[in-house]
Amino acid sequence: MNIRLFKPSLGQQELDNIKDAFERSWIGLGPRVNEFEEKWAKFVGAKQAVGLNSATAALHLAMRIFGFPRGKKVLVPSLTFSATASAILYNDLIPVFVDSDPVTLGMDLEDMKNKYDEDCVAVIPVHYCGHPVPMDELMPWAREKGLKVIEDCAHTSGSNYKGKNLGTWGDIGCFSFEEKKLMTTGDGGMMVTNQPELFKNVKAMRWVGIDKDNWKTSQAYTQANKDAMHWFYEINVLGYKYNMNDLAASIGLGQLERLPEMNARRSEIIKQYMEGIQDIEGVEPLLPYEPDKYVYQMFGIRAEKRDDLMIHLKSQGVATGCHYTPLSMQPLFKPYAGDCSYIEREHNKFITLPLHVDLADEEVAYVMEKIREFEHR
Ligand SMILES: Cc1ncc(COP(=O)(O)O)c(C=O)c1O
């Protein structure tokens, strides 16, 4: 057996869509990006969505939009991927690392409240593995403090939490379509909002300052024959080269059609894991997974003998990982680290297990058999 940790599931629909882009011979920012943005906005229940080349870009722009003064602080969990906190540094802001809730491993809201001070301007809840941060509790507090809320939705796509989709609770939601995520475009991201005024300049910000639809212009070159200025644009804002392109959007449109079916398969696998590890001593689920309610990008366990178990699984052809070393322990972020002692201790037990749509039932059973073999040896 050789079982991968993550693997994108790609099909004929994605290939057909790419063929269509080839035939149109338009593979940069174009009509497929527009279409994907409209469909994504509808899918997550947001008024507007903007396609980007990553969630990292989305997080950078999301904070940029608010024009926070240099040196202000942003509350962020220590247990997240580097991009969540790097985006704070890109904006010349200071990350304030928050410890994890011991049960859900999401941001500990009590610790967040304790670490707040008047220099804080925003908070970035991360729905870690896909498990929702209690946004019904976070939002009223953030509003009372005047904080902007940017949801890092890299591990979720389409979960509804207490009647509202994740990504639409805060001011801006940032999604990732990187290849290990719930659906992929190779690399890609999307930012969404229900406050369109926030996105007034975002299309220019994602495309070197130009707010223009070249695809539409190209369709009208020859019709507007009395207008010699069809090429003109004005740069009013500092933009980046962060746009999604039509090749990525072609894959994304195919993936989006299959997303409900792919998410259902992930839930099924998680249920198999949850049932299978129940009777294995020394091992417990990473967090209280609720696969009937939410979609999860990662499945993990907490194991007392983490490193030995990882080595055993490796020797049996099972890939594993650890998500993550808390950022407050990373050399780059250490200067900003406050007390995140729970997660800095606890993460030594974490093992991420294989989870992807094409994982067969027998492979899931094999992974658990190998864990059982190790724990009960
Ligand atoms: C929590 C989290 N935030 C942000 C990102 C960045 O996503 P991207 O690779 O699309 O930039 C990731 C990617 O792994 C992530 O896990």
XYZ file of C-alpha atoms and ligand atoms in Angstrom:
393
model
C 0.000 0.000 0.000
C 1.078 3.547 -0.657
C -1.554 5.895 0.675
C -1.272 9.599 0.021
C -2.180 12.156 2.655
C -3.987 14.494 0.253
C -4.855 14.116 -3.400
C -6.981 16.237 -5.715
C -9.857 14.476 -7.447
C -10.037 15.658 -11.045
C -12.419 14.490 -13.760
C -13.667 14.802 -17.304
C -15.703 17.938 -16.613
C -12.558 19.860 -15.640
C -10.770 18.621 -18.804
C -13.725 19.596 -21.010
C -13.745 23.073 -19.471
C -10.015 23.488 -20.113
C -10.528 22.374 -23.714
C -13.188 25.031 -24.056
C -10.722 27.702 -22.810
C -8.104 26.416 -25.270
C -10.590 26.642 -28.115
C -11.459 30.211 -27.146
C -7.712 30.823 -26.849
C -8.281 33.018 -23.819
C -6.575 31.625 -20.743
C -5.787 34.735 -18.664
C -8.287 36.789 -16.684
C -11.472 36.313 -18.666
C -15.043 35.068 -18.925
C -14.498 31.857 -16.979
C -13.222 33.828 -13.984
C -16.367 35.998 -14.130
C -18.563 32.923 -14.306
C -16.764 31.192 -11.453
C -17.057 34.321 -9.282
C -20.805 34.507 -9.865
C -21.306 30.826 -9.103
C -19.076 30.944 -6.018
C -20.913 33.976 -4.615
C -24.195 32.131 -5.054
C -22.794 28.938 -3.569
C -21.614 30.595 -0.344
C -24.509 33.066 -0.129
C -22.420 36.226 -0.610
C -23.283 39.308 -2.656
C -19.866 39.425 -4.260
C -16.892 37.132 -4.902
C -13.539 37.997 -6.472
C -11.223 35.335 -7.919
C -7.548 35.362 -6.972
C -4.489 33.198 -7.414
C -4.496 32.072 -3.739
C -6.093 32.464 -0.342
C -2.847 34.097 0.748
C -3.565 36.878 -1.777
C -7.164 37.045 -0.497
C -5.989 37.494 3.100
C -3.464 40.148 2.067
C -6.063 42.154 0.123
C -8.780 41.655 2.735
C -6.684 43.524 5.284
C -5.385 46.010 2.730
C -8.945 47.095 1.911
C -9.425 48.546 5.385
C -6.254 50.661 5.199
C -5.353 49.999 8.830
C -2.623 52.308 10.130
C 0.804 50.705 10.248
C 1.663 48.990 13.552
C -1.915 48.172 14.614
C -2.659 44.669 15.897
C -4.607 41.721 14.500
C -5.803 38.782 16.610
C -5.006 35.457 14.952
C -4.819 31.839 16.138
C -1.373 30.385 16.696
C -2.624 27.092 15.242
C -2.877 27.951 11.567
C -0.917 27.954 8.318
C 1.787 30.574 7.912
C -0.212 32.527 5.305
C -2.833 33.662 7.840
C -0.232 35.524 9.871
C 2.113 36.434 6.982
C -0.747 38.435 5.464
C -0.781 40.508 8.656
C 2.927 41.252 8.261
C 2.472 42.076 4.542
C 0.196 44.882 5.744
C 2.732 46.204 8.284
C 0.468 45.079 11.112
C 1.319 43.070 14.219
C -0.031 39.551 14.816
C -1.334 38.823 18.313
C -1.333 35.052 18.658
C -4.280 33.429 20.385
C -4.211 29.978 21.999
C -6.539 27.136 20.945
C -9.699 25.863 22.538
C -8.654 22.503 24.049
C -11.690 20.702 22.611
C -12.257 22.165 19.142
C -8.716 23.524 18.571
C -10.332 26.650 17.093
C -9.369 30.049 18.456
C -9.919 30.163 22.226
C -12.401 33.017 22.528
C -11.583 33.684 26.186
C -7.876 33.998 25.377
C -8.765 36.213 22.400
C -10.746 38.545 24.679
C -7.919 38.633 27.211
C -5.349 39.505 24.562
C -7.424 42.291 23.049
C -6.258 45.844 23.607
C -7.165 49.159 22.013
C -4.533 48.807 19.283
C -6.364 45.776 17.836
C -8.135 46.523 14.548
C -9.142 43.082 13.281
C -9.507 39.415 14.087
C -8.971 36.462 11.743
C -10.862 33.370 12.898
C -9.634 30.224 11.130
C -12.124 27.371 10.776
C -9.406 24.866 11.568
C -9.789 21.577 9.615
C -13.253 22.887 8.707
C -14.650 22.977 12.241
C -16.511 26.270 12.762
C -15.278 28.899 15.182
C -18.377 29.928 17.226
C -19.089 32.958 15.046
C -22.363 33.632 16.896
C -20.246 34.445 19.959
C -17.300 36.070 18.191
C -19.246 38.520 16.008
C -21.163 40.495 18.688
C -17.944 40.865 20.709
C -15.937 41.982 17.630
C -18.640 44.487 16.689
C -18.719 45.889 20.212
C -14.941 46.397 20.027
C -15.107 47.857 16.502
C -12.953 45.073 15.036
C -13.088 43.989 11.397
C -13.551 40.246 10.971
C -11.819 38.329 8.184
C -12.675 34.637 8.099
C -9.941 32.273 6.934
C -12.036 29.627 5.174
C -9.136 27.720 3.589
C -10.317 24.472 5.225
C -14.014 24.830 4.533
C -16.246 25.161 1.486
C -19.963 25.299 1.869
C -20.548 24.615 5.580
C -23.533 26.226 7.210
C -23.095 27.254 10.827
C -26.247 28.167 12.750
C -28.118 29.268 9.633
C -25.329 31.222 7.925
C -22.562 29.930 5.677
C -18.991 30.147 6.906
C -17.265 32.989 5.115
C -20.346 35.230 5.341
C -20.377 35.792 9.106
C -17.497 38.279 9.078
C -16.797 41.264 6.831
C -14.780 39.231 4.329
C -14.313 35.486 3.811
C -11.173 34.040 2.168
C -11.238 30.621 0.459
C -8.414 28.483 -0.915
C -8.392 26.249 -4.004
C -4.825 25.091 -3.541
C -4.401 21.456 -4.566
C -4.932 19.874 -1.132
C -8.156 21.705 -0.399
C -11.801 20.575 -0.549
C -11.843 21.602 -4.186
C -8.974 22.870 -6.254
C -7.915 24.987 -9.207
C -4.267 23.945 -8.829
C -3.641 27.168 -6.990
C -6.369 29.710 -6.468
C -8.510 31.583 -4.032
C -11.660 33.615 -3.688
C -12.661 36.454 -1.410
C -16.325 37.106 -0.646
C -18.393 39.766 1.068
C -21.940 40.852 1.679
C -20.827 44.495 1.798
C -20.098 45.313 -1.886
C -18.763 48.776 -0.982
C -15.770 47.012 0.594
C -14.886 45.490 -2.784
C -15.161 48.775 -4.686
C -11.417 48.736 -5.568
C -10.652 45.080 -5.166
C -10.685 44.156 -8.848
C -8.055 46.824 -9.474
C -6.100 45.714 -6.419
C -5.944 42.156 -7.729
C -4.812 43.204 -11.223
C -1.967 45.735 -11.000
C -4.328 48.639 -10.377
C -6.476 48.180 -13.483
C -10.227 47.864 -13.062
C -11.145 46.794 -16.542
C -12.572 43.689 -18.155
C -10.213 42.994 -21.085
C -12.409 40.175 -22.274
C -15.395 42.504 -22.687
C -13.202 45.178 -24.286
C -11.879 42.657 -26.790
C -15.416 41.715 -27.785
C -16.139 45.332 -28.673
C -12.868 46.485 -30.362
C -14.307 46.653 -33.798
C -17.825 47.742 -32.902
C -16.892 50.959 -31.100
C -15.207 52.255 -34.242
C -15.652 55.901 -33.403
C -13.924 55.482 -30.070
C -10.128 55.451 -30.254
C -9.829 55.172 -26.463
C -10.931 51.540 -25.989
C -7.419 50.778 -24.638
C -7.452 53.477 -21.967
C -7.293 52.825 -18.259
C -6.510 54.861 -15.199
C -4.572 53.635 -12.166
C -5.994 54.915 -8.913
C -4.936 52.257 -6.438
C -1.842 50.168 -5.801
C -2.584 46.781 -7.319
C -0.889 43.400 -7.203
C -0.680 40.578 -9.731
C -3.116 38.405 -7.797
C -5.839 37.640 -10.350
C -7.221 34.189 -11.031
C -6.935 33.086 -14.683
C -9.353 31.264 -16.986
C -7.466 27.961 -16.851
C -7.797 27.854 -13.066
C -11.427 28.994 -13.244
C -12.185 26.264 -15.813
C -10.983 23.641 -13.357
C -12.818 25.402 -10.510
C -16.144 25.409 -12.350
C -15.886 21.663 -12.907
C -14.879 21.092 -9.280
C -17.719 23.239 -7.965
C -20.267 21.074 -9.773
C -18.810 18.015 -8.064
C -18.260 19.656 -4.679
C -21.422 18.375 -2.917
C -20.644 14.826 -4.022
C -16.957 15.203 -3.037
C -17.884 16.643 0.361
C -20.285 13.752 0.960
C -17.495 11.255 0.314
C -15.197 13.071 2.761
C -17.911 12.922 5.420
C -18.316 9.195 4.813
C -14.562 8.626 5.278
C -14.517 10.678 8.479
C -17.389 8.582 9.849
C -15.414 5.436 9.090
C -12.382 6.840 10.899
C -14.450 7.985 13.891
C -16.086 4.595 14.268
C -12.858 2.688 13.674
C -10.679 4.519 16.187
C -13.268 4.404 18.986
C -11.834 1.233 20.478
C -8.147 2.012 19.941
C -6.482 2.922 23.193
C -4.025 5.821 23.205
C -5.678 7.520 20.251
C -8.551 9.985 19.987
C -9.981 12.207 17.253
C -8.235 15.546 16.887
C -11.475 17.417 17.500
C -15.206 16.701 17.864
C -15.880 16.080 14.166
C -19.515 16.468 13.096
C -19.373 15.150 9.516
C -23.168 15.262 9.147
C -23.129 19.019 9.741
C -19.832 20.358 8.446
C -17.273 19.587 5.752
C -13.702 18.955 6.805
C -10.530 19.355 4.798
C -8.415 17.405 7.269
C -8.895 14.482 9.587
C -6.491 13.946 12.449
C -5.961 12.182 15.732
C -4.192 12.929 18.984
C -1.784 10.163 19.946
C 0.349 9.909 23.066
C 3.187 8.196 21.192
C 2.888 10.433 18.169
C 6.351 10.114 16.666
C 6.617 6.332 17.024
C 3.147 5.891 15.553
C 4.062 8.159 12.627
C 7.211 6.135 11.955
C 5.185 2.921 12.094
C 2.579 4.261 9.647
C 5.322 5.476 7.342
C 6.894 2.008 7.330
C 3.503 0.591 6.322
C 3.058 2.963 3.379
C 0.695 5.421 5.058
C 1.531 9.113 4.644
C 0.836 11.351 7.646
C 1.420 14.961 8.610
C 1.150 17.408 11.496
C -0.955 20.539 11.093
C 0.611 22.629 12.424
C 3.604 23.690 14.456
C 1.950 26.657 16.213
C 3.072 29.887 14.576
C 4.039 31.363 17.944
C 6.887 28.788 17.913
C 8.134 29.595 14.424
C 11.312 31.694 14.317
C 9.733 34.343 12.063
C 6.822 34.917 14.412
C 8.552 34.417 17.766
C 9.058 38.148 18.301
C 5.242 38.483 18.396
C 4.552 35.367 20.466
C 2.541 35.760 23.634
C 1.422 32.889 25.818
C -0.072 30.072 23.709
C 1.050 27.386 26.103
C -1.835 24.954 25.583
C -1.330 24.525 21.838
C 2.462 24.695 22.094
C 2.312 21.610 24.356
C -0.591 19.776 22.751
C 0.419 19.904 19.079
C 3.088 17.269 19.810
C 0.252 14.722 19.804
C -1.220 15.647 16.428
C -1.215 13.324 13.436
C -3.058 14.196 10.250
C -4.299 11.045 8.492
C -5.012 10.512 4.789
C -8.227 12.196 3.684
C -9.195 12.684 0.074
C -12.144 11.881 -2.116
C -10.551 8.980 -3.992
C -9.503 7.161 -0.810
C -11.090 3.689 -0.926
C -12.911 2.122 2.046
C -10.239 -0.598 2.141
C -7.529 2.039 2.413
C -9.283 3.720 5.346
C -9.631 0.296 7.012
C -5.948 -0.408 6.329
C -4.865 2.867 7.994
C -6.893 2.009 11.102
C -5.647 -1.576 11.169
C -2.071 -0.238 11.181
C -2.849 2.201 14.016
C -4.502 -0.610 16.011
C -1.545 -2.906 15.332
C 0.801 -0.259 16.774
C -1.264 0.721 19.799
C -2.128 -2.848 20.818
C 1.243 -4.425 20.094
C -5.563 27.980 7.163
C -4.966 28.371 5.845
N -5.010 29.661 5.489
C -4.511 30.087 4.313
C -3.925 29.202 3.439
C -3.335 29.723 2.176
O -3.963 29.203 1.056
P -3.296 29.333 -0.379
O -2.337 28.199 -0.521
O -4.462 29.218 -1.329
O -2.634 30.630 -0.456
C -3.855 27.838 3.764
C -3.234 26.881 2.849
O -2.874 25.787 3.172
C -4.391 27.412 5.011
O -4.335 26.135 5.372
